Structures are given as structure tokens and as C-alpha cells.
JSON list of C-alpha atoms in Angstrom, two decimals:
[
{"chain": "A", "resi": 1, "resn": "ARG", "atom": "CA", "xyz": [-88.37, -277.89, 39.41]},
{"chain": "A", "resi": 2, "resn": "GLN", "atom": "CA", "xyz": [-86.05, -278.24, 36.48]},
{"chain": "A", "resi": 3, "resn": "PRO", "atom": "CA", "xyz": [-87.31, -277.81, 32.93]},
{"chain": "A", "resi": 4, "resn": "LEU", "atom": "CA", "xyz": [-87.51, -280.95, 30.82]},
{"chain": "A", "resi": 5, "resn": "SER", "atom": "CA", "xyz": [-88.02, -281.05, 27.06]},
{"chain": "A", "resi": 6, "resn": "LEU", "atom": "CA", "xyz": [-88.70, -283.77, 24.53]},
{"chain": "A", "resi": 7, "resn": "LEU", "atom": "CA", "xyz": [-87.52, -283.61, 20.92]},
{"chain": "A", "resi": 8, "resn": "ILE", "atom": "CA", "xyz": [-88.68, -286.11, 18.33]},
{"chain": "A", "resi": 9, "resn": "PHE", "atom": "CA", "xyz": [-86.62, -286.26, 15.13]},
{"chain": "A", "resi": 10, "resn": "ASP", "atom": "CA", "xyz": [-87.54, -288.02, 11.92]},
{"chain": "A", "resi": 11, "resn": "ILE", "atom": "CA", "xyz": [-85.22, -288.37, 8.93]},
{"chain": "A", "resi": 12, "resn": "ASP", "atom": "CA", "xyz": [-87.00, -286.96, 5.91]},
{"chain": "A", "resi": 13, "resn": "HIS", "atom": "CA", "xyz": [-87.80, -289.37, 3.06]},
{"chain": "A", "resi": 14, "resn": "PHE", "atom": "CA", "xyz": [-86.09, -292.24, 4.88]},
{"chain": "A", "resi": 15, "resn": "LYS", "atom": "CA", "xyz": [-88.07, -294.95, 3.08]},
{"chain": "A", "resi": 16, "resn": "ALA", "atom": "CA", "xyz": [-86.68, -293.67, -0.23]},
{"chain": "A", "resi": 17, "resn": "ILE", "atom": "CA", "xyz": [-83.15, -293.92, 1.19]},
{"chain": "A", "resi": 18, "resn": "ASN", "atom": "CA", "xyz": [-83.82, -297.53, 2.23]},
{"chain": "A", "resi": 19, "resn": "MET", "atom": "CA", "xyz": [-85.23, -298.40, -1.18]},
{"chain": "A", "resi": 20, "resn": "ARG", "atom": "CA", "xyz": [-82.41, -296.74, -3.11]},
{"chain": "A", "resi": 21, "resn": "PHE", "atom": "CA", "xyz": [-79.45, -297.85, -0.99]},
{"chain": "A", "resi": 22, "resn": "GLY", "atom": "CA", "xyz": [-80.79, -300.84, 0.96]},
{"chain": "A", "resi": 23, "resn": "GLN", "atom": "CA", "xyz": [-81.78, -301.29, 4.59]},
{"chain": "A", "resi": 24, "resn": "ARG", "atom": "CA", "xyz": [-78.24, -301.96, 5.74]},
{"chain": "A", "resi": 25, "resn": "ASN", "atom": "CA", "xyz": [-77.14, -298.54, 4.51]},
{"chain": "A", "resi": 26, "resn": "GLY", "atom": "CA", "xyz": [-80.33, -297.04, 5.92]},
{"chain": "A", "resi": 27, "resn": "GLU", "atom": "CA", "xyz": [-79.31, -298.34, 9.33]},
{"chain": "A", "resi": 28, "resn": "ARG", "atom": "CA", "xyz": [-75.89, -296.73, 8.86]},
{"chain": "A", "resi": 29, "resn": "VAL", "atom": "CA", "xyz": [-77.63, -293.42, 8.17]},
{"chain": "A", "resi": 30, "resn": "LEU", "atom": "CA", "xyz": [-79.62, -293.78, 11.40]},
{"chain": "A", "resi": 31, "resn": "LEU", "atom": "CA", "xyz": [-76.48, -294.57, 13.40]},
{"chain": "A", "resi": 32, "resn": "ALA", "atom": "CA", "xyz": [-74.66, -291.58, 11.89]},
{"chain": "A", "resi": 33, "resn": "PHE", "atom": "CA", "xyz": [-77.62, -289.33, 12.72]},
{"chain": "A", "resi": 34, "resn": "ALA", "atom": "CA", "xyz": [-77.69, -290.64, 16.32]},
{"chain": "A", "resi": 35, "resn": "ASP", "atom": "CA", "xyz": [-73.95, -289.89, 16.56]},
{"chain": "A", "resi": 36, "resn": "LEU", "atom": "CA", "xyz": [-74.57, -286.36, 15.27]},
{"chain": "A", "resi": 37, "resn": "LEU", "atom": "CA", "xyz": [-77.24, -285.89, 17.94]},
{"chain": "A", "resi": 38, "resn": "ARG", "atom": "CA", "xyz": [-74.95, -287.14, 20.71]},
{"chain": "A", "resi": 39, "resn": "LYS", "atom": "CA", "xyz": [-72.10, -284.87, 19.58]},
{"chain": "A", "resi": 40, "resn": "SER", "atom": "CA", "xyz": [-74.34, -281.82, 19.11]},
{"chain": "A", "resi": 41, "resn": "LEU", "atom": "CA", "xyz": [-76.31, -282.03, 22.35]},
{"chain": "A", "resi": 42, "resn": "ARG", "atom": "CA", "xyz": [-75.31, -281.97, 26.00]},
{"chain": "A", "resi": 43, "resn": "ARG", "atom": "CA", "xyz": [-73.97, -285.11, 27.66]},
{"chain": "A", "resi": 44, "resn": "GLU", "atom": "CA", "xyz": [-77.00, -285.45, 29.95]},
{"chain": "A", "resi": 45, "resn": "HIS", "atom": "CA", "xyz": [-79.41, -285.49, 27.00]},
{"chain": "A", "resi": 46, "resn": "ILE", "atom": "CA", "xyz": [-80.69, -288.99, 26.29]},
{"chain": "A", "resi": 47, "resn": "VAL", "atom": "CA", "xyz": [-80.91, -290.07, 22.64]},
{"chain": "A", "resi": 48, "resn": "SER", "atom": "CA", "xyz": [-83.02, -293.11, 21.81]},
{"chain": "A", "resi": 49, "resn": "ARG", "atom": "CA", "xyz": [-84.49, -294.72, 18.74]},
{"chain": "A", "resi": 50, "resn": "ILE", "atom": "CA", "xyz": [-88.24, -294.84, 19.28]},
{"chain": "A", "resi": 51, "resn": "GLY", "atom": "CA", "xyz": [-89.30, -296.50, 16.06]},
{"chain": "A", "resi": 52, "resn": "GLY", "atom": "CA", "xyz": [-88.33, -296.75, 12.40]},
{"chain": "A", "resi": 53, "resn": "GLU", "atom": "CA", "xyz": [-86.45, -293.61, 11.44]},
{"chain": "A", "resi": 54, "resn": "THR", "atom": "CA", "xyz": [-87.64, -291.73, 14.52]},
{"chain": "A", "resi": 55, "resn": "LEU", "atom": "CA", "xyz": [-85.26, -290.72, 17.30]},
{"chain": "A", "resi": 56, "resn": "GLY", "atom": "CA", "xyz": [-86.29, -289.14, 20.59]},
{"chain": "A", "resi": 57, "resn": "VAL", "atom": "CA", "xyz": [-84.18, -286.90, 22.79]},
{"chain": "A", "resi": 58, "resn": "LEU", "atom": "CA", "xyz": [-85.06, -286.41, 26.44]},
{"chain": "A", "resi": 59, "resn": "MET", "atom": "CA", "xyz": [-83.49, -283.15, 27.59]},
{"chain": "A", "resi": 60, "resn": "PRO", "atom": "CA", "xyz": [-83.32, -282.79, 31.37]},
{"chain": "A", "resi": 61, "resn": "GLY", "atom": "CA", "xyz": [-82.53, -279.29, 32.61]},
{"chain": "A", "resi": 62, "resn": "THR", "atom": "CA", "xyz": [-83.42, -277.85, 29.21]},
{"chain": "A", "resi": 63, "resn": "GLY", "atom": "CA", "xyz": [-86.30, -275.48, 28.64]},
{"chain": "A", "resi": 64, "resn": "CYS", "atom": "CA", "xyz": [-88.12, -275.05, 25.37]},
{"chain": "A", "resi": 65, "resn": "ALA", "atom": "CA", "xyz": [-86.08, -272.07, 24.11]},
{"chain": "A", "resi": 66, "resn": "GLU", "atom": "CA", "xyz": [-82.73, -273.79, 24.72]},
{"chain": "A", "resi": 67, "resn": "ALA", "atom": "CA", "xyz": [-84.03, -277.04, 23.21]},
{"chain": "A", "resi": 68, "resn": "GLU", "atom": "CA", "xyz": [-85.24, -275.12, 20.16]},
{"chain": "A", "resi": 69, "resn": "ASP", "atom": "CA", "xyz": [-81.78, -273.60, 19.63]},
{"chain": "A", "resi": 70, "resn": "ALA", "atom": "CA", "xyz": [-80.07, -276.99, 20.01]},
{"chain": "A", "resi": 71, "resn": "CYS", "atom": "CA", "xyz": [-82.52, -278.62, 17.62]},
{"chain": "A", "resi": 72, "resn": "GLN", "atom": "CA", "xyz": [-82.11, -275.96, 14.96]},
{"chain": "A", "resi": 73, "resn": "THR", "atom": "CA", "xyz": [-78.34, -276.43, 15.14]},
{"chain": "A", "resi": 74, "resn": "VAL", "atom": "CA", "xyz": [-78.77, -280.18, 14.52]},
{"chain": "A", "resi": 75, "resn": "ILE", "atom": "CA", "xyz": [-81.16, -279.62, 11.60]},
{"chain": "A", "resi": 76, "resn": "ASP", "atom": "CA", "xyz": [-78.86, -277.03, 10.01]},
{"chain": "A", "resi": 77, "resn": "THR", "atom": "CA", "xyz": [-75.75, -279.20, 10.54]},
{"chain": "A", "resi": 78, "resn": "LEU", "atom": "CA", "xyz": [-77.39, -282.25, 8.98]},
{"chain": "A", "resi": 79, "resn": "ALA", "atom": "CA", "xyz": [-78.66, -280.30, 5.97]},
{"chain": "A", "resi": 80, "resn": "GLN", "atom": "CA", "xyz": [-75.24, -278.71, 5.45]},
{"chain": "A", "resi": 81, "resn": "ALA", "atom": "CA", "xyz": [-73.39, -282.04, 5.78]},
{"chain": "A", "resi": 82, "resn": "GLY", "atom": "CA", "xyz": [-75.79, -283.69, 3.35]},
{"chain": "A", "resi": 83, "resn": "ARG", "atom": "CA", "xyz": [-75.10, -281.26, 0.52]},
{"chain": "A", "resi": 84, "resn": "THR", "atom": "CA", "xyz": [-72.69, -282.41, -2.14]},
{"chain": "A", "resi": 85, "resn": "GLU", "atom": "CA", "xyz": [-70.79, -280.39, -4.70]},
{"chain": "A", "resi": 86, "resn": "ASN", "atom": "CA", "xyz": [-71.16, -282.82, -7.58]},
{"chain": "A", "resi": 87, "resn": "GLY", "atom": "CA", "xyz": [-74.77, -283.83, -6.83]},
{"chain": "A", "resi": 88, "resn": "ARG", "atom": "CA", "xyz": [-73.98, -287.56, -6.64]},
{"chain": "A", "resi": 89, "resn": "GLY", "atom": "CA", "xyz": [-74.58, -288.01, -2.92]},
{"chain": "A", "resi": 90, "resn": "VAL", "atom": "CA", "xyz": [-77.71, -288.11, -0.82]},
{"chain": "A", "resi": 91, "resn": "THR", "atom": "CA", "xyz": [-79.12, -284.95, 0.69]},
{"chain": "A", "resi": 92, "resn": "LEU", "atom": "CA", "xyz": [-80.17, -285.74, 4.23]},
{"chain": "A", "resi": 93, "resn": "THR", "atom": "CA", "xyz": [-82.57, -283.60, 6.18]},
{"chain": "A", "resi": 94, "resn": "ALA", "atom": "CA", "xyz": [-84.60, -284.12, 9.32]},
{"chain": "A", "resi": 95, "resn": "SER", "atom": "CA", "xyz": [-87.79, -282.73, 10.75]},
{"chain": "A", "resi": 96, "resn": "ALA", "atom": "CA", "xyz": [-88.43, -282.37, 14.45]},
{"chain": "A", "resi": 97, "resn": "GLY", "atom": "CA", "xyz": [-91.15, -281.75, 16.97]},
{"chain": "A", "resi": 98, "resn": "LEU", "atom": "CA", "xyz": [-90.51, -280.20, 20.38]},
{"chain": "A", "resi": 99, "resn": "ALA", "atom": "CA", "xyz": [-92.59, -280.12, 23.54]},
{"chain": "A", "resi": 100, "resn": "GLU", "atom": "CA", "xyz": [-91.74, -279.17, 27.10]},
{"chain": "A", "resi": 101, "resn": "ILE", "atom": "CA", "xyz": [-92.66, -281.86, 29.58]},
{"chain": "A", "resi": 102, "resn": "GLY", "atom": "CA", "xyz": [-95.24, -280.97, 32.17]},
{"chain": "A", "resi": 103, "resn": "ALA", "atom": "CA", "xyz": [-97.42, -283.13, 34.38]},
{"chain": "A", "resi": 104, "resn": "CYS", "atom": "CA", "xyz": [-98.61, -285.75, 31.87]},
{"chain": "A", "resi": 105, "resn": "LEU", "atom": "CA", "xyz": [-95.97, -287.56, 29.80]},
{"chain": "A", "resi": 106, "resn": "ASP", "atom": "CA", "xyz": [-98.47, -289.23, 27.45]},
{"chain": "A", "resi": 107, "resn": "VAL", "atom": "CA", "xyz": [-99.84, -285.85, 26.41]},
{"chain": "A", "resi": 108, "resn": "VAL", "atom": "CA", "xyz": [-96.34, -284.43, 25.96]},
{"chain": "A", "resi": 109, "resn": "ILE", "atom": "CA", "xyz": [-95.37, -287.28, 23.63]},
{"chain": "A", "resi": 110, "resn": "LYS", "atom": "CA", "xyz": [-98.54, -286.70, 21.60]},
{"chain": "A", "resi": 111, "resn": "ARG", "atom": "CA", "xyz": [-97.81, -282.96, 21.48]},
{"chain": "A", "resi": 112, "resn": "ALA", "atom": "CA", "xyz": [-94.23, -283.54, 20.26]},
{"chain": "A", "resi": 113, "resn": "GLU", "atom": "CA", "xyz": [-95.50, -286.02, 17.64]},
{"chain": "A", "resi": 114, "resn": "ILE", "atom": "CA", "xyz": [-98.10, -283.52, 16.40]},
{"chain": "A", "resi": 115, "resn": "ALA", "atom": "CA", "xyz": [-95.37, -280.86, 16.14]},
{"chain": "A", "resi": 116, "resn": "LEU", "atom": "CA", "xyz": [-93.25, -283.34, 14.13]},
{"chain": "A", "resi": 117, "resn": "PHE", "atom": "CA", "xyz": [-96.13, -284.09, 11.75]},
{"chain": "A", "resi": 118, "resn": "LEU", "atom": "CA", "xyz": [-96.68, -280.36, 11.34]},
{"chain": "A", "resi": 119, "resn": "ALA", "atom": "CA", "xyz": [-92.97, -279.89, 10.50]},
{"chain": "A", "resi": 120, "resn": "LYS", "atom": "CA", "xyz": [-93.29, -282.52, 7.77]},
{"chain": "A", "resi": 121, "resn": "ALA", "atom": "CA", "xyz": [-96.53, -281.00, 6.47]},
{"chain": "A", "resi": 122, "resn": "LYS", "atom": "CA", "xyz": [-94.87, -277.58, 6.21]},
{"chain": "A", "resi": 123, "resn": "GLY", "atom": "CA", "xyz": [-92.15, -278.87, 3.92]},
{"chain": "A", "resi": 124, "resn": "ARG", "atom": "CA", "xyz": [-89.71, -280.90, 6.09]},
{"chain": "A", "resi": 125, "resn": "ASN", "atom": "CA", "xyz": [-86.16, -279.97, 7.12]},
{"chain": "A", "resi": 126, "resn": "ARG", "atom": "CA", "xyz": [-87.54, -277.86, 9.95]},
{"chain": "A", "resi": 127, "resn": "LEU", "atom": "CA", "xyz": [-88.54, -277.74, 13.59]},
{"chain": "A", "resi": 128, "resn": "GLU", "atom": "CA", "xyz": [-92.03, -277.09, 14.88]},
{"chain": "A", "resi": 129, "resn": "VAL", "atom": "CA", "xyz": [-92.57, -276.25, 18.55]},
{"chain": "A", "resi": 130, "resn": "ASP", "atom": "CA", "xyz": [-95.67, -277.39, 20.41]},
{"chain": "A", "resi": 131, "resn": "SER", "atom": "CA", "xyz": [-98.04, -274.54, 21.15]},
{"chain": "A", "resi": 132, "resn": "GLY", "atom": "CA", "xyz": [-98.95, -275.94, 24.57]},
{"chain": "A", "resi": 133, "resn": "SER", "atom": "CA", "xyz": [-102.65, -275.89, 23.80]},
{"chain": "A", "resi": 134, "resn": "MET", "atom": "CA", "xyz": [-103.45, -279.46, 24.89]},
{"chain": "A", "resi": 135, "resn": "GLU", "atom": "CA", "xyz": [-104.11, -280.19, 28.53]},
{"chain": "A", "resi": 136, "resn": "CYS", "atom": "CA", "xyz": [-103.58, -283.35, 30.54]},
{"chain": "A", "resi": 137, "resn": "ARG", "atom": "CA", "xyz": [-106.94, -284.88, 31.37]},
{"chain": "A", "resi": 138, "resn": "ARG", "atom": "CA", "xyz": [-107.79, -288.03, 33.27]},
{"chain": "A", "resi": 139, "resn": "ILE", "atom": "CA", "xyz": [-110.21, -290.32, 31.54]},
{"chain": "A", "resi": 140, "resn": "ALA", "atom": "CA", "xyz": [-112.77, -291.64, 34.00]},
{"chain": "A", "resi": 141, "resn": "PRO", "atom": "CA", "xyz": [-113.74, -295.32, 33.64]},
{"chain": "A", "resi": 142, "resn": "ASN", "atom": "CA", "xyz": [-117.34, -295.98, 32.51]}
]
């Protein structure tokens, strides 16, 4: 069996970007971020918008450690590209959650989302990796 990882990225403070620069420019930011993901990750990785300012990356053949390295590169690249010398631009950062996919996809998505929320709670512009503590359970009908 090949490893399979799921990354969920969220652009930090995206609503403020939309309010300050308008939704049209917010969409441009999302497209530029998606392009950065495609250029930074392997060709077989699948990048998809999964809602609002949230992008998911399905990473076939990629274990958690390799996915973590790739994700950190993206986060660092975005933060570095968003810095401006004269302070007149927008500083862009992203937070991310990572989970390795096992037997139950619904649980893996929840685990990656929880890791993303934890990244935001710890100050944003960072990656949090799922601890693997949740288990896939079948819910029996009543």
C-alpha cells in the first residue's frame, strides 16, 4: 500500500483581504496561492478549492513526513513572498493541517481540519500535524 496524505490550507485573515481589496482581488489571491501550490508540490498531487479560502491537497504516494516538509516549504515561500520592503503591500500567510489517510476518509478529513484549526489557534502561519489519536468507528443505526 502506498502512503496517502491530505493537507488542508487556509489563507490567514482572508476576510480582511476581501474587505480591504474587494472580492475580485481576493479571488486573484486564491488563484495565485493555488498556482504556488501546484508549482511547489509534485505533479501527481491534486490541488482543489474545498470552500471559501480553503484549499485541499491530496498527496498520493506521500507519507506524513514528506508531506510535512512540502507543506512547510509552501508556508515559508508564501510568507517570504508576502513581505514588502516599503510596508505598502499585503503580507500573506497560510495555516495548514495535515493528516495521513488511513481506512476512513471522513475521519481523516476531520483530523486534518482539527489540525488546521489548531494551527490557527497557535498563531497562524504554521502547520500542525494530526496526532493520529482518532479512530474510524462505524455508527450503528438505532
